[in-house]
Tab-separated table of C-alpha atoms in Angstrom:
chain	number	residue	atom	x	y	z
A	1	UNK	CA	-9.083	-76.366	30.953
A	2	UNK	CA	-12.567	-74.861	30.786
A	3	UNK	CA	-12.140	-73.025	27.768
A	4	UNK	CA	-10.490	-76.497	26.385
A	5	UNK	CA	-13.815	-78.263	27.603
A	6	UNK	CA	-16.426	-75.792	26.265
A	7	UNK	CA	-14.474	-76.075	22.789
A	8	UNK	CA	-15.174	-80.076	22.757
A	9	UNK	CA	-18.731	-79.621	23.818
A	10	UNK	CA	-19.365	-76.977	20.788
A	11	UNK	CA	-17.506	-79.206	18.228
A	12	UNK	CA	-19.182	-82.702	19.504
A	13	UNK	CA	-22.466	-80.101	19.075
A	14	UNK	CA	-21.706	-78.998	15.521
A	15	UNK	CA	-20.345	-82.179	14.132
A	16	UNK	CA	-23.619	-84.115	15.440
A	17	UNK	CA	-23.492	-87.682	16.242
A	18	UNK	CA	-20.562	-89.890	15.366
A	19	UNK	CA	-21.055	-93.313	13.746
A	20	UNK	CA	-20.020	-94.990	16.271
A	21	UNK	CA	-22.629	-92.908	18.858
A	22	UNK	CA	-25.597	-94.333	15.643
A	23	UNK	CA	-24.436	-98.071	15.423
A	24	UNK	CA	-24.515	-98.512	19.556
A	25	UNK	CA	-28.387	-96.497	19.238
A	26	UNK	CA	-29.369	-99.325	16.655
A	27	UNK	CA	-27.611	-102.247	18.560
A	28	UNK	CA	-29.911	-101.455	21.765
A	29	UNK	CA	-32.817	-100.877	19.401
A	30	UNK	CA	-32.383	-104.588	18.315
A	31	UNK	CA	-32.443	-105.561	21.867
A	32	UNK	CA	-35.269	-104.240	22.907
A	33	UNK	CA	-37.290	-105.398	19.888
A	34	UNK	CA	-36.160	-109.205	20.933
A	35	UNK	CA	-37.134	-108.262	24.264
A	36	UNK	CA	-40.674	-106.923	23.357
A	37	UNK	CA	-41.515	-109.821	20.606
A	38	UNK	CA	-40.564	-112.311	23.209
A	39	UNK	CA	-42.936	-110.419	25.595
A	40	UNK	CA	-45.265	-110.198	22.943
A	41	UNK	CA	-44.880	-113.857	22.680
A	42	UNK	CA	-44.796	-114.988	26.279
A	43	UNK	CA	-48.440	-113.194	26.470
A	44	UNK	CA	-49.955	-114.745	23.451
A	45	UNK	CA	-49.299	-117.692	24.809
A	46	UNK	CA	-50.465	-116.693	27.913
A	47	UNK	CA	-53.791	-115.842	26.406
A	48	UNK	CA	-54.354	-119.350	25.072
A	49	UNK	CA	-54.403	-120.996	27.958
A	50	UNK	CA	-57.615	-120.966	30.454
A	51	UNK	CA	-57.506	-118.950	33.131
A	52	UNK	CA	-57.884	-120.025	36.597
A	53	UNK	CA	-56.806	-123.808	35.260
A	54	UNK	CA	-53.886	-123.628	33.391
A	55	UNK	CA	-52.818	-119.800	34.388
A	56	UNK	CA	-53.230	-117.807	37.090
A	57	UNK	CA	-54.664	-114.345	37.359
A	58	UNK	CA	-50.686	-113.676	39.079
A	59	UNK	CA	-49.210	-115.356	36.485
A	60	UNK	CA	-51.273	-113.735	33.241
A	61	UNK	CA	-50.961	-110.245	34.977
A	62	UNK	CA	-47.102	-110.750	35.252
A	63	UNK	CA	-46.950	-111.352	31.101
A	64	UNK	CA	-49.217	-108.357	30.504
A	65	UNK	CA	-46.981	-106.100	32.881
A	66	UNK	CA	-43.877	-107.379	30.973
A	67	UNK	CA	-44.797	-106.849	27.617
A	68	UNK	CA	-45.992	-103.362	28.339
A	69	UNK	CA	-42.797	-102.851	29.633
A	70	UNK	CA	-40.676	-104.236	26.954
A	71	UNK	CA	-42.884	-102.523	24.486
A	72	UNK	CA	-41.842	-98.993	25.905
A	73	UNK	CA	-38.493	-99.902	26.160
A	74	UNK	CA	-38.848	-100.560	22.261
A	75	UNK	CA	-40.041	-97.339	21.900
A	76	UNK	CA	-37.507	-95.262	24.041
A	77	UNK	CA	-34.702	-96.691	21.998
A	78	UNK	CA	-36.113	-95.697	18.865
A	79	UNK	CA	-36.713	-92.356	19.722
A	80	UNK	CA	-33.028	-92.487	21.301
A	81	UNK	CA	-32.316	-93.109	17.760
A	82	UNK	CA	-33.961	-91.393	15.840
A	83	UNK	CA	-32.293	-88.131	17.982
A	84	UNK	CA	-29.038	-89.207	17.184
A	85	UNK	CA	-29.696	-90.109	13.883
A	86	UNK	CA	-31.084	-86.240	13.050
A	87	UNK	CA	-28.082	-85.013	15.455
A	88	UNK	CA	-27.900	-81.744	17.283
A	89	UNK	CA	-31.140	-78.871	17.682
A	90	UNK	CA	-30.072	-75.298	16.626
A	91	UNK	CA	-30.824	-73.975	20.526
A	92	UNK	CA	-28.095	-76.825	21.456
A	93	UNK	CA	-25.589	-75.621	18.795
A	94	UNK	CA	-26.423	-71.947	20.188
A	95	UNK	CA	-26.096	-73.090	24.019
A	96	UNK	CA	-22.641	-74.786	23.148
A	97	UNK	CA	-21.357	-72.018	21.543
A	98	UNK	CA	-22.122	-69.577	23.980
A	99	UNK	CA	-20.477	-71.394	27.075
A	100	UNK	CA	-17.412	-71.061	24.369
A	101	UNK	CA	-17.352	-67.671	23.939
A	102	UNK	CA	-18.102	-67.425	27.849
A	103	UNK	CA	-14.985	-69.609	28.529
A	104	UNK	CA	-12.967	-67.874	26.136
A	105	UNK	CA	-13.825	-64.379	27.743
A	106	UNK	CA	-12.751	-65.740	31.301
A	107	UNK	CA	-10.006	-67.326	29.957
A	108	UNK	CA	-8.935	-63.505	28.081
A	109	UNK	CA	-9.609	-61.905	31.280
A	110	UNK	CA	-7.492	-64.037	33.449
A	111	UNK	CA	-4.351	-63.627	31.137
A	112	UNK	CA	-4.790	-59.815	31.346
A	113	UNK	CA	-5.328	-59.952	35.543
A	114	UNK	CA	-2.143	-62.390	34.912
A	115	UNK	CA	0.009	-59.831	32.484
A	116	UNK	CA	-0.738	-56.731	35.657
A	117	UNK	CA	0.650	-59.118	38.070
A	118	UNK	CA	4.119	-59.914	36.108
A	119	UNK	CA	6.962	-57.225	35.946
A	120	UNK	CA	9.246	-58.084	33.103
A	121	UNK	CA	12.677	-57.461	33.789
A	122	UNK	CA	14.560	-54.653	31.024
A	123	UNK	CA	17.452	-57.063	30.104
A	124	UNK	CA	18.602	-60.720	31.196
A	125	UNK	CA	20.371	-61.255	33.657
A	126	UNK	CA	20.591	-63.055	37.067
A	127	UNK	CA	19.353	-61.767	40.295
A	128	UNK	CA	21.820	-60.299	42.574
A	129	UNK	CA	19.494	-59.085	44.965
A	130	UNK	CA	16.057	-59.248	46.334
A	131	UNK	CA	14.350	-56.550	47.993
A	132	UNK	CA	10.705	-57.489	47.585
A	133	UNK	CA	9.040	-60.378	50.194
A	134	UNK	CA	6.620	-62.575	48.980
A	135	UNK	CA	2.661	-61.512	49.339
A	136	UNK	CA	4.341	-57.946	49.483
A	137	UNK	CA	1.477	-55.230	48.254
A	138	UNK	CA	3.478	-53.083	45.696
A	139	UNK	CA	1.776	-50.778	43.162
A	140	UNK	CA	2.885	-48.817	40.316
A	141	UNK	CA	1.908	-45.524	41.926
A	142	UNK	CA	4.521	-45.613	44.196
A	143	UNK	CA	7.213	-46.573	42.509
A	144	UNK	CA	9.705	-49.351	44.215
A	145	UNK	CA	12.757	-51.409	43.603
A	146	UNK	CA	11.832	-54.919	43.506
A	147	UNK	CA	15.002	-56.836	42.423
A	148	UNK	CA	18.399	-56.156	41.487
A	149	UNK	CA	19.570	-57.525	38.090
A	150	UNK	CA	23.248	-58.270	36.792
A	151	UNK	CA	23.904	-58.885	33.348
A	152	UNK	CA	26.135	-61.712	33.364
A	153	UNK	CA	26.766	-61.758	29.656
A	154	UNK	CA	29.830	-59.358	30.580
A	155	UNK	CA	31.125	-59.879	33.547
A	156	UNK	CA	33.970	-57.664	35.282
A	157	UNK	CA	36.021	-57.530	38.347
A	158	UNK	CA	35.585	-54.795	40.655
A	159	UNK	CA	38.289	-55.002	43.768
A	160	UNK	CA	38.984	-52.386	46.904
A	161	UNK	CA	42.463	-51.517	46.685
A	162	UNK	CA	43.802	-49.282	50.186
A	163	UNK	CA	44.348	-45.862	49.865
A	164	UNK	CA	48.045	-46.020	50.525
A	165	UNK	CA	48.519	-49.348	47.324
A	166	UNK	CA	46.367	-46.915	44.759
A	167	UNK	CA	49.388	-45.796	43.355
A	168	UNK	CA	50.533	-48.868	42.362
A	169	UNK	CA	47.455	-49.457	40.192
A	170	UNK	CA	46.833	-47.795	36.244
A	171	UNK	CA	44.933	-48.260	33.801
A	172	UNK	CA	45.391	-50.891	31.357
A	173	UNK	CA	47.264	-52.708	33.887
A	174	UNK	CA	46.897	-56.592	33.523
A	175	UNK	CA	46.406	-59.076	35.665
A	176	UNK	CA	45.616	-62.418	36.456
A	177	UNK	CA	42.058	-64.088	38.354
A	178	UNK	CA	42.562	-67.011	40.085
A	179	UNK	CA	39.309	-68.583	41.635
A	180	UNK	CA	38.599	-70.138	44.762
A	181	UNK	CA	40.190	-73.385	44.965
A	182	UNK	CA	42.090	-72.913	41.835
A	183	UNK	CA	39.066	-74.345	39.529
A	184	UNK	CA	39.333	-73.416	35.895
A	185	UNK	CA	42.778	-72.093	36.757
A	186	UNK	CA	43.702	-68.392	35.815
A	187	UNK	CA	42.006	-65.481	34.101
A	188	UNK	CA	43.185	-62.773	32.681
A	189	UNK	CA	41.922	-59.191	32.872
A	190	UNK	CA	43.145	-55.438	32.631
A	191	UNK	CA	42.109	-52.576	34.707
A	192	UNK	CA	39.618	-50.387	32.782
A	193	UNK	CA	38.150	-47.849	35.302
A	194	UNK	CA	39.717	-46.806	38.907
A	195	UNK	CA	37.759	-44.855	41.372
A	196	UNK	CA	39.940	-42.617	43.756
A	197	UNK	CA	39.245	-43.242	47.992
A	198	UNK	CA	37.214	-41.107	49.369
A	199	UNK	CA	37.793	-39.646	52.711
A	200	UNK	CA	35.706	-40.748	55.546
A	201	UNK	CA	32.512	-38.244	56.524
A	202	UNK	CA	31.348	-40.045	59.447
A	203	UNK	CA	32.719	-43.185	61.616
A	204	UNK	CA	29.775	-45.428	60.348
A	205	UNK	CA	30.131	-48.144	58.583
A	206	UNK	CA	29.913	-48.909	55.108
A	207	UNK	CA	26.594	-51.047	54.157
A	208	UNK	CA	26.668	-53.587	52.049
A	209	UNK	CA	28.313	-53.016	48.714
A	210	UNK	CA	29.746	-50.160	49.626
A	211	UNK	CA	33.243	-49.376	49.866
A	212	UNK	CA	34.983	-48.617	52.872
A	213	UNK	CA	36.265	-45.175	52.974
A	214	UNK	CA	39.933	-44.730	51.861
A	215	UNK	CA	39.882	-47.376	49.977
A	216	UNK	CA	39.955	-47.198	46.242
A	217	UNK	CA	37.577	-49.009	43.702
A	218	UNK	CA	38.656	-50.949	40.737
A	219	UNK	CA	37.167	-52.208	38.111
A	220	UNK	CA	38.721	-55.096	35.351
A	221	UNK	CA	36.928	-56.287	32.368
A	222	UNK	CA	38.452	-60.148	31.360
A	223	UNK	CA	39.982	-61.210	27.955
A	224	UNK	CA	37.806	-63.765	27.590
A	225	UNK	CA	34.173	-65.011	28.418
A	226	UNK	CA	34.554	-66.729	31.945
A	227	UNK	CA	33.245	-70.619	32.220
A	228	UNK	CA	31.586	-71.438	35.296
A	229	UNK	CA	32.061	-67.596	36.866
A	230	UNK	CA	29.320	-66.421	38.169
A	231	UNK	CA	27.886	-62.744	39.738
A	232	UNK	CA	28.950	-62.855	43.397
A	233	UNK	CA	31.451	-64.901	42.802
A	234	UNK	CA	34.757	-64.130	45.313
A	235	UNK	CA	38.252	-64.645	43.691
A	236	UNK	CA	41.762	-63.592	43.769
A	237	UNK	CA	43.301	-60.878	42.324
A	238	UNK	CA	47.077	-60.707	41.221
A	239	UNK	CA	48.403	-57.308	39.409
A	240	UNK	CA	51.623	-56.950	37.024
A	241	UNK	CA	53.531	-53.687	37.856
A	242	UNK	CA	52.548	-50.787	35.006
A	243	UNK	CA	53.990	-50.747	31.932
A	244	UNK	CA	55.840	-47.932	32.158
């Protein structure tokens, strides 16, 4: 907005007066010229009479007063012209262009104290997880996970299968993804990756994410973009038996 406002100033500056800015200078040249001959008037009429019998010494210096006024009204509003008739000084031009360059400066150095404050994220994607607070300090000398990003240009299906159905599940496999509520009706998908169980090292539980020891993780990629599926998203899982 600044830098936007310093910009007009220099232009109106450079460009000098507009013709419209000249023709309102003459119009209230021509009214203080009536005003001053009518003055002017007023007291040589004034003058003609006899004082103390047809004037008064209040009345005379009232006239004098006004046409000294009028007649440096006259004035001011020619010189008023005449400035905006020879438009702008060179130390105006100068002035106005250096409160641009200032702006412009501040207006560069803000966008760079904007561009450190903004982490890009490597690909697109929609936030699965947020780890930072707002007002948080962070710095880049300690390095720290902000957010957690899933592309959801290719989605896939990862389920926990118990240790003891794992053998019932190949790769390749197919099956079909029905989603909550039966919207969009069913998907289908084939197993692509399967993750044995892994036995249990301590009797703590699994955080979140995490899957629960002796059970198996699998992971489906779908035949077709989903509509409307998003990351998160829970749904149900039906397999075919293996092809044999």
């Amino acid at each position: 907005g600044q830098a936007r406002a310093a910009q007009d100033v220099d232009d109106r500056v450079r460009n000098g007066s507009r013709p419209a800015e000249i023709a309102v200078g003459e119009a209230n040249v021509g009214v203080a010229r009536a005003r001053a001959e009518e003055a002017a008037e007023a007291l040589r009429r004034a003058q003609a009479l006899q004082l103390g019998i047809s004037v008064t010494q209040a009345v005379m210096l009232q006239v004098e007063r006004d046409a000294r006024i009028t007649s440096a009204q006259l004035e001011d509003a020619r010189a008023r012209l005449d400035l905006l008739r020879q438009g702008s000084r060179d130390e105006d031009i100068a002035e106005a262009g250096a409160r641009r360059d200032a702006s412009a400066a501040a207006l560069d150095a803000a966008r760079a104290r904007l561009a450190q404050c903004t982490v890009k994220s490597p690909i697109d994607g929609v936030v699965v997880e947020r780890l930072a607070t707002r007002g948080q300090f962070v710095t880049s000398a300690v390095p720290s996970v902000l957010l957690r990003v899933a592309n959801d240009k290719s989605l896939g299906i990862r389920a926990e299968v118990e240790a003891a159905h794992s053998g019932d599940v190949c790769v390749r496999q197919h099956a079909s993804i029905t989603r909550e509520g039966g919207a969009g009706g069913e998907l289908g998908a084939s197993v692509a990756r399967i993750v044995p169980p892994l036995a249990a090292a301590a009797p703590a539980a699994p955080r979140q994410g995490e899957t629960p020891p002796g059970r198996a993780d699998v992971f489906l990629t779908l035949d077709r973009p989903p509509a409307g599926l998003r990351v998160g998203d829970e749904v149900m899982l039906r397999f075919e038996p293996c092809a044999s």
